[in-house]
PDB file of C-alpha atoms in Angstrom:
ATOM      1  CA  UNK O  18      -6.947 -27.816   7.349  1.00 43.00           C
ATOM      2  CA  UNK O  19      -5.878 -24.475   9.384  1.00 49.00           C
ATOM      3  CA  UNK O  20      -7.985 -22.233   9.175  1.00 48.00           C
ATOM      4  CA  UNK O  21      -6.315 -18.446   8.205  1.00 52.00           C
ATOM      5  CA  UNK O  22      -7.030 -15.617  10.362  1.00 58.00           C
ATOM      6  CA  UNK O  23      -8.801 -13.074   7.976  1.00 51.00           C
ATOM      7  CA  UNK O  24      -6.224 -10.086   9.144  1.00 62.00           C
ATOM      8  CA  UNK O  25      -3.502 -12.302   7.786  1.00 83.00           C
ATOM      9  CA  UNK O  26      -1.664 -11.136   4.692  1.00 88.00           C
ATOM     10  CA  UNK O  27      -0.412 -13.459   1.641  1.00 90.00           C
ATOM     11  CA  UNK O  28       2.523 -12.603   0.105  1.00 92.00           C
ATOM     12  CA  UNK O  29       3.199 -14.277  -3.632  1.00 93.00           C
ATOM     13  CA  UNK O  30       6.621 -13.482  -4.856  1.00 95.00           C
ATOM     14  CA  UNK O  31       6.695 -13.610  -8.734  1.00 96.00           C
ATOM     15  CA  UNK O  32       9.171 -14.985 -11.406  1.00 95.00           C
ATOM     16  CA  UNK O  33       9.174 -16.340 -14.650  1.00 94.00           C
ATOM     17  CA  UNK O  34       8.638 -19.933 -12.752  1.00 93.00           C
ATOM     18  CA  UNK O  35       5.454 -18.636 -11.245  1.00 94.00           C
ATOM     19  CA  UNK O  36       4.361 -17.351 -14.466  1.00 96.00           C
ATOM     20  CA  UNK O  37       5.262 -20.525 -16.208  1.00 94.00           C
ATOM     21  CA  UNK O  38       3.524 -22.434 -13.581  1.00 92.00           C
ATOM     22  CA  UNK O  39       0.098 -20.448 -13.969  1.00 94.00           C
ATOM     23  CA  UNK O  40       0.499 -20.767 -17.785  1.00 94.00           C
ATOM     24  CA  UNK O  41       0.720 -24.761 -17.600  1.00 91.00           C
ATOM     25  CA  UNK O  42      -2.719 -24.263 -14.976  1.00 90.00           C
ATOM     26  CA  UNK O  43      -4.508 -22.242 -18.120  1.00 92.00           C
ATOM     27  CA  UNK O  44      -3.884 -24.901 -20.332  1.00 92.00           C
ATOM     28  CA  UNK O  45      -0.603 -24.119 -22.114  1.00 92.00           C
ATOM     29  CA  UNK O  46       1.173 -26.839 -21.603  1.00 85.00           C
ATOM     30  CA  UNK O  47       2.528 -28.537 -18.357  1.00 86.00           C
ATOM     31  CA  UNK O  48       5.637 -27.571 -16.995  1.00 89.00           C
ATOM     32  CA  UNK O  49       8.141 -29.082 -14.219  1.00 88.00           C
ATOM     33  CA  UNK O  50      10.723 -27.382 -12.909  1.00 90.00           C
ATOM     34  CA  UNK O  51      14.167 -29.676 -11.526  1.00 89.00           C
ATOM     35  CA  UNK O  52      13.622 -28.027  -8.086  1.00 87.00           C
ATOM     36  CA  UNK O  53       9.726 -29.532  -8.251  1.00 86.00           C
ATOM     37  CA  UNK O  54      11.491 -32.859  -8.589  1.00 87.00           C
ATOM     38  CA  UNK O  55      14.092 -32.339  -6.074  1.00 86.00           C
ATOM     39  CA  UNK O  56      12.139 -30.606  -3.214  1.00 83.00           C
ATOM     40  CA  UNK O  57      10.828 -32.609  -0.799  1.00 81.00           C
ATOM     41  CA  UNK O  58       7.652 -30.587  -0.823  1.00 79.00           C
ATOM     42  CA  UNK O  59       7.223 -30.683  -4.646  1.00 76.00           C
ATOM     43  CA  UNK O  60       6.084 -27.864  -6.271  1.00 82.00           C
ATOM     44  CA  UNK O  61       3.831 -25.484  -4.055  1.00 86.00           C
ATOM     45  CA  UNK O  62       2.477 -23.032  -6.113  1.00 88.00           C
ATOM     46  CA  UNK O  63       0.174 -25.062  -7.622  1.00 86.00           C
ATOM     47  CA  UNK O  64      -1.225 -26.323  -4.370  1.00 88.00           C
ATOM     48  CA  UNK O  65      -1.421 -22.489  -3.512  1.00 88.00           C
ATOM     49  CA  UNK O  66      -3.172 -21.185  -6.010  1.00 87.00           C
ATOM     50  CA  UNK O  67      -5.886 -23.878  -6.241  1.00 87.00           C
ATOM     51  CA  UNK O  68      -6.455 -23.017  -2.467  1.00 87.00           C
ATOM     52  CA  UNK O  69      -6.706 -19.262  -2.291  1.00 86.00           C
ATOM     53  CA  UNK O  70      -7.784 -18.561  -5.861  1.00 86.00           C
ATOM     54  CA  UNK O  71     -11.285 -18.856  -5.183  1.00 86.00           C
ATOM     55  CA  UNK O  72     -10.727 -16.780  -2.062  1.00 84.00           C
ATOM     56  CA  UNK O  73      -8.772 -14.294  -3.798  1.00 81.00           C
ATOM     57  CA  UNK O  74     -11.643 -12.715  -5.736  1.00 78.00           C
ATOM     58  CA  UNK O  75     -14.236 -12.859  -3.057  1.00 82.00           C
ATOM     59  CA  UNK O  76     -15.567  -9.368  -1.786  1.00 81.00           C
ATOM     60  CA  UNK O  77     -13.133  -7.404   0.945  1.00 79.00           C
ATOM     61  CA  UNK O  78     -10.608 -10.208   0.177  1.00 81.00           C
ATOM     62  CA  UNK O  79      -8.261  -8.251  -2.300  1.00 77.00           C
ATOM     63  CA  UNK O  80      -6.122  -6.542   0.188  1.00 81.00           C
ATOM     64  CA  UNK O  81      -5.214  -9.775   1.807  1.00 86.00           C
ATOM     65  CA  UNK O  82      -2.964 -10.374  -1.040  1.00 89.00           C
ATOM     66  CA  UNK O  83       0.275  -8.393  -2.140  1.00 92.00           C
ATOM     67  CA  UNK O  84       2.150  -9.305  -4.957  1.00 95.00           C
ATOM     68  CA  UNK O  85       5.821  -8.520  -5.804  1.00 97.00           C
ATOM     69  CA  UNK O  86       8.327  -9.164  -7.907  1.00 98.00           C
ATOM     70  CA  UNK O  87      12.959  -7.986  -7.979  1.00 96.00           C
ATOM     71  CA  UNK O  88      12.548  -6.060 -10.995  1.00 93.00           C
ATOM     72  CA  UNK O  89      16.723  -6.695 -11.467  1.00 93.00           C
ATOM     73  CA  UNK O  90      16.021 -10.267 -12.108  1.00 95.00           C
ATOM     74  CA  UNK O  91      12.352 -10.502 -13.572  1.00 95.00           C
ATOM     75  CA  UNK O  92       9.761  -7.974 -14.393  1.00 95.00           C
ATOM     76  CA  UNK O  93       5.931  -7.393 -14.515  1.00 95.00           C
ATOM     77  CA  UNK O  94       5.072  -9.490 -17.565  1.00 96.00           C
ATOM     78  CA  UNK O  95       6.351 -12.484 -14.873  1.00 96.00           C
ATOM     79  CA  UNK O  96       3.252 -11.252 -12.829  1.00 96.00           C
ATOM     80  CA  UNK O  97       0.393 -13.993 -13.943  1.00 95.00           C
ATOM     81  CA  UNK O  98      -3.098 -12.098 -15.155  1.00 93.00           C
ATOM     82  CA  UNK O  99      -4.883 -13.446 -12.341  1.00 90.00           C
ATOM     83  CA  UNK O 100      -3.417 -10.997 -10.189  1.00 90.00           C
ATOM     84  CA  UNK O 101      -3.894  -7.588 -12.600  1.00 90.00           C
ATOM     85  CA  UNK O 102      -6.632  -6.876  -9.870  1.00 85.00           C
ATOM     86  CA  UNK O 103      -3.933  -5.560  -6.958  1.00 85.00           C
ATOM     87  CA  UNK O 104      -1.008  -3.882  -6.491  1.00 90.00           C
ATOM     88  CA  UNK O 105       2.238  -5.679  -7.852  1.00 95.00           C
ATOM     89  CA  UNK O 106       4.859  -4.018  -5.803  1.00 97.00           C
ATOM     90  CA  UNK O 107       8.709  -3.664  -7.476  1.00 97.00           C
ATOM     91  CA  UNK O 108      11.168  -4.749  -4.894  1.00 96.00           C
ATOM     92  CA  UNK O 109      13.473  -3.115  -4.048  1.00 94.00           C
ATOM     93  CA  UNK O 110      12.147  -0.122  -5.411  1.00 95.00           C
ATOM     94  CA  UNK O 111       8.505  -0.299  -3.731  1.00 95.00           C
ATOM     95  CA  UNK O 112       9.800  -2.530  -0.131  1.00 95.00           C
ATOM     96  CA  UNK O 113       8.767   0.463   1.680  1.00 94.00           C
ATOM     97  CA  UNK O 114       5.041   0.499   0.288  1.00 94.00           C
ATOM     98  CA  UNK O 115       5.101  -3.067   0.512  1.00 95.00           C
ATOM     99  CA  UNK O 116       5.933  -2.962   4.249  1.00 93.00           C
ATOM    100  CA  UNK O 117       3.640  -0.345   5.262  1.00 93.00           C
ATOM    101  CA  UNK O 118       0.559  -2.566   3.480  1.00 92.00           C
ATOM    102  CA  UNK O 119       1.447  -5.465   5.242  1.00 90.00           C
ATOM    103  CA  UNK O 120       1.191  -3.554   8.963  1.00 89.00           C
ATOM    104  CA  UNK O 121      -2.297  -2.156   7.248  1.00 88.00           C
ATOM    105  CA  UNK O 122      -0.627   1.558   7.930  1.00 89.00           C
ATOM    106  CA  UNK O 123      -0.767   4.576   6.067  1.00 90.00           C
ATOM    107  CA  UNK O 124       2.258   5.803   4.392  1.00 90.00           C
ATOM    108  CA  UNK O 125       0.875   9.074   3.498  1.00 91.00           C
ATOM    109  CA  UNK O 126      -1.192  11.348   6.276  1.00 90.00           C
ATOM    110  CA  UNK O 127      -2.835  14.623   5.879  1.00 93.00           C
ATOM    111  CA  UNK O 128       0.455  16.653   7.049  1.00 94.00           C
ATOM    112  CA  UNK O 129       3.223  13.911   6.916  1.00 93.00           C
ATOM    113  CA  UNK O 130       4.547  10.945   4.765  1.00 92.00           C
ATOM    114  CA  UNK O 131       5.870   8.091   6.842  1.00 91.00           C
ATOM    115  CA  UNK O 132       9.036   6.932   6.280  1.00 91.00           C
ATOM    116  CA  UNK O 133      10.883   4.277   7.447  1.00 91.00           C
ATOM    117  CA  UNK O 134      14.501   4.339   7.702  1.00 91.00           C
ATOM    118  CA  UNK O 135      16.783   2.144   5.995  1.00 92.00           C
ATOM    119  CA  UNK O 136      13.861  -0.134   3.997  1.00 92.00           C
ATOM    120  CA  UNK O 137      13.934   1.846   0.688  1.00 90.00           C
ATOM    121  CA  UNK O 138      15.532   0.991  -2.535  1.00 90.00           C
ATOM    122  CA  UNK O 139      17.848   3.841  -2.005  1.00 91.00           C
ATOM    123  CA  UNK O 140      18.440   2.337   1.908  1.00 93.00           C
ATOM    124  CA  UNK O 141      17.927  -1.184   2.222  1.00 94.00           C
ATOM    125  CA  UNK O 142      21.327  -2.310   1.487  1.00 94.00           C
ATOM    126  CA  UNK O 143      23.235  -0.621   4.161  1.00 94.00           C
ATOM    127  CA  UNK O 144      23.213  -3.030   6.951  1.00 94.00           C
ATOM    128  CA  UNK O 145      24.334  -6.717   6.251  1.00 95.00           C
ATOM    129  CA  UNK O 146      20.958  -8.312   5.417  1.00 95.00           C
ATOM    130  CA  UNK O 147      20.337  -6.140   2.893  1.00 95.00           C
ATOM    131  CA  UNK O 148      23.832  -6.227   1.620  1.00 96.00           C
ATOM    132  CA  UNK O 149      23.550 -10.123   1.499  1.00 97.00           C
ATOM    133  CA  UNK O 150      20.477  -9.540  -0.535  1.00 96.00           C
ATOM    134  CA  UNK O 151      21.563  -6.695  -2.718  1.00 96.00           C
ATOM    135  CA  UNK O 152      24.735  -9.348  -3.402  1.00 97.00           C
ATOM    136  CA  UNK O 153      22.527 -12.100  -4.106  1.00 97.00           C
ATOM    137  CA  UNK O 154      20.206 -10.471  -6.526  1.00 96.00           C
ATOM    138  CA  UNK O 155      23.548  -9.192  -8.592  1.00 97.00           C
ATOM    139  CA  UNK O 156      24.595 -12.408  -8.829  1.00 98.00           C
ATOM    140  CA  UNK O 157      21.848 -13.994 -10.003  1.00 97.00           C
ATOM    141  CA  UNK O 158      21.015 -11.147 -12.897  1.00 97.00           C
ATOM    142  CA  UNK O 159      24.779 -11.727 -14.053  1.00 97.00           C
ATOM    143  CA  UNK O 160      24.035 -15.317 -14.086  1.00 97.00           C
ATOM    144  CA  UNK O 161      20.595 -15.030 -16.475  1.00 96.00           C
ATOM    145  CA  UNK O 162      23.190 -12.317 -18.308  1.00 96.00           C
ATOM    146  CA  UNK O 163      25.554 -15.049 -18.926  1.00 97.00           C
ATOM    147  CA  UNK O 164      23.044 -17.596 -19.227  1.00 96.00           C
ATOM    148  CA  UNK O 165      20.063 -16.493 -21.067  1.00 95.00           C
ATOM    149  CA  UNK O 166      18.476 -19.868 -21.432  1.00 96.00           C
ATOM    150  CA  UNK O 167      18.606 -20.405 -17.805  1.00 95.00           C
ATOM    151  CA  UNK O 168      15.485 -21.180 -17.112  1.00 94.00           C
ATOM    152  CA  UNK O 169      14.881 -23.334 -20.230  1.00 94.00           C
ATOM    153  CA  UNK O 170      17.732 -25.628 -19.070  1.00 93.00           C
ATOM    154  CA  UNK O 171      15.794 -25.604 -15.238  1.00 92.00           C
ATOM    155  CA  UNK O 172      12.504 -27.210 -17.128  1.00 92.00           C
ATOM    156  CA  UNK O 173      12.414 -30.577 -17.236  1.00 90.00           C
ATOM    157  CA  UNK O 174      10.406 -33.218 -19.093  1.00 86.00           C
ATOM    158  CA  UNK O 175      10.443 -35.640 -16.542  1.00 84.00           C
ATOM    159  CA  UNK O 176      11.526 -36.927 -13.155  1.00 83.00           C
ATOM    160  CA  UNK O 177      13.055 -39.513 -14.987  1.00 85.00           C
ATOM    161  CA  UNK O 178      15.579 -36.844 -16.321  1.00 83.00           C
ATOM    162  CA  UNK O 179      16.312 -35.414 -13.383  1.00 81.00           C
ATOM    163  CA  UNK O 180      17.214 -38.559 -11.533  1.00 80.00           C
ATOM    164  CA  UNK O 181      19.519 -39.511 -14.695  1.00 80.00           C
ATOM    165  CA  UNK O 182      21.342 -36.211 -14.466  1.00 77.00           C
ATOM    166  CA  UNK O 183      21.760 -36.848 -10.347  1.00 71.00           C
ATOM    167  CA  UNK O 184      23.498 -40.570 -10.911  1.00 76.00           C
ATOM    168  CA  UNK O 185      26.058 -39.581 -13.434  1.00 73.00           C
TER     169      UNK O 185
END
């Protein structure tokens, strides 16, 4: 096992998945998603939180560990409890704050705010990677518009299922 530098930062992006996921680890049921079955890592969250949880509510440990979410395509409720102790940051709206904990930097100074051009919500999608992203998050919320059982139809009972749905 490698050992993690304690100065390194975690960050766990959110969705309904992720909340689903920590559901089925509280007891409410199991849940497997088609791209568990069809990654050739399986399904990593689980692994994650298993790992870090313990180390997530040790003393001096809680700013090690940012948690976000795209409030276009999901929102906070998709945040599981066990993070309620930190700082869930909104992307796009909050990148900037985001980006400023992970270099462990003040964003506001006696006398100044730092700012960093073209990260915020207002900013980010004016060069191409943002543009790319700012596309592919408006695709995807028309997609759960026009498909509001999306993520119903991405749970599956078994691997069984999935592999029937792949040979036909």
């Amino acid at each position: 096992q490698q050992l993690i530098d304690p100065c390194d930062k975690i960050l766990v992006l959110c969705s309904c998945g992720v909340q689903a996921k920590w559901r089925a680890m509280c007891g409410q049921g199991k849940v497997t998603l088609r791209e568990d079955v069809l990654s050739p890592t399986d399904d990593m969250l689980i692994p994650f939180l298993n790992l870090f949880l313990p180390d997530m509510h040790q003393v001096g440990m809680l700013g090690k560990y940012m948690v976000a979410y795209f409030d276009d395509i999901c929102s906070e409720k998709d945040v599981p409890s066990v993070f309620d102790i930190g700082i869930k940051y909104n992307l796009m709206k909050h990148f900037e704050e985001l980006y400023f904990r992970i270099l462990d930097i003040e964003k506001y100074q006696p006398g100044q705010v730092n700012h960093i051009e073209g990260i915020s919500g207002d900013e980010y999608y004016t060069c191409p990677s943002g543009q790319a992203l700012r596309k592919a998050i408006e695709t995807f919320k028309d997609y759960q518009l026009e498909n509001p059982d999306w993520f119903e139809k991405e749970c599956v009972v078994s691997e069984e299922e999935v592999f029937t749905e792949a040979s036909q």
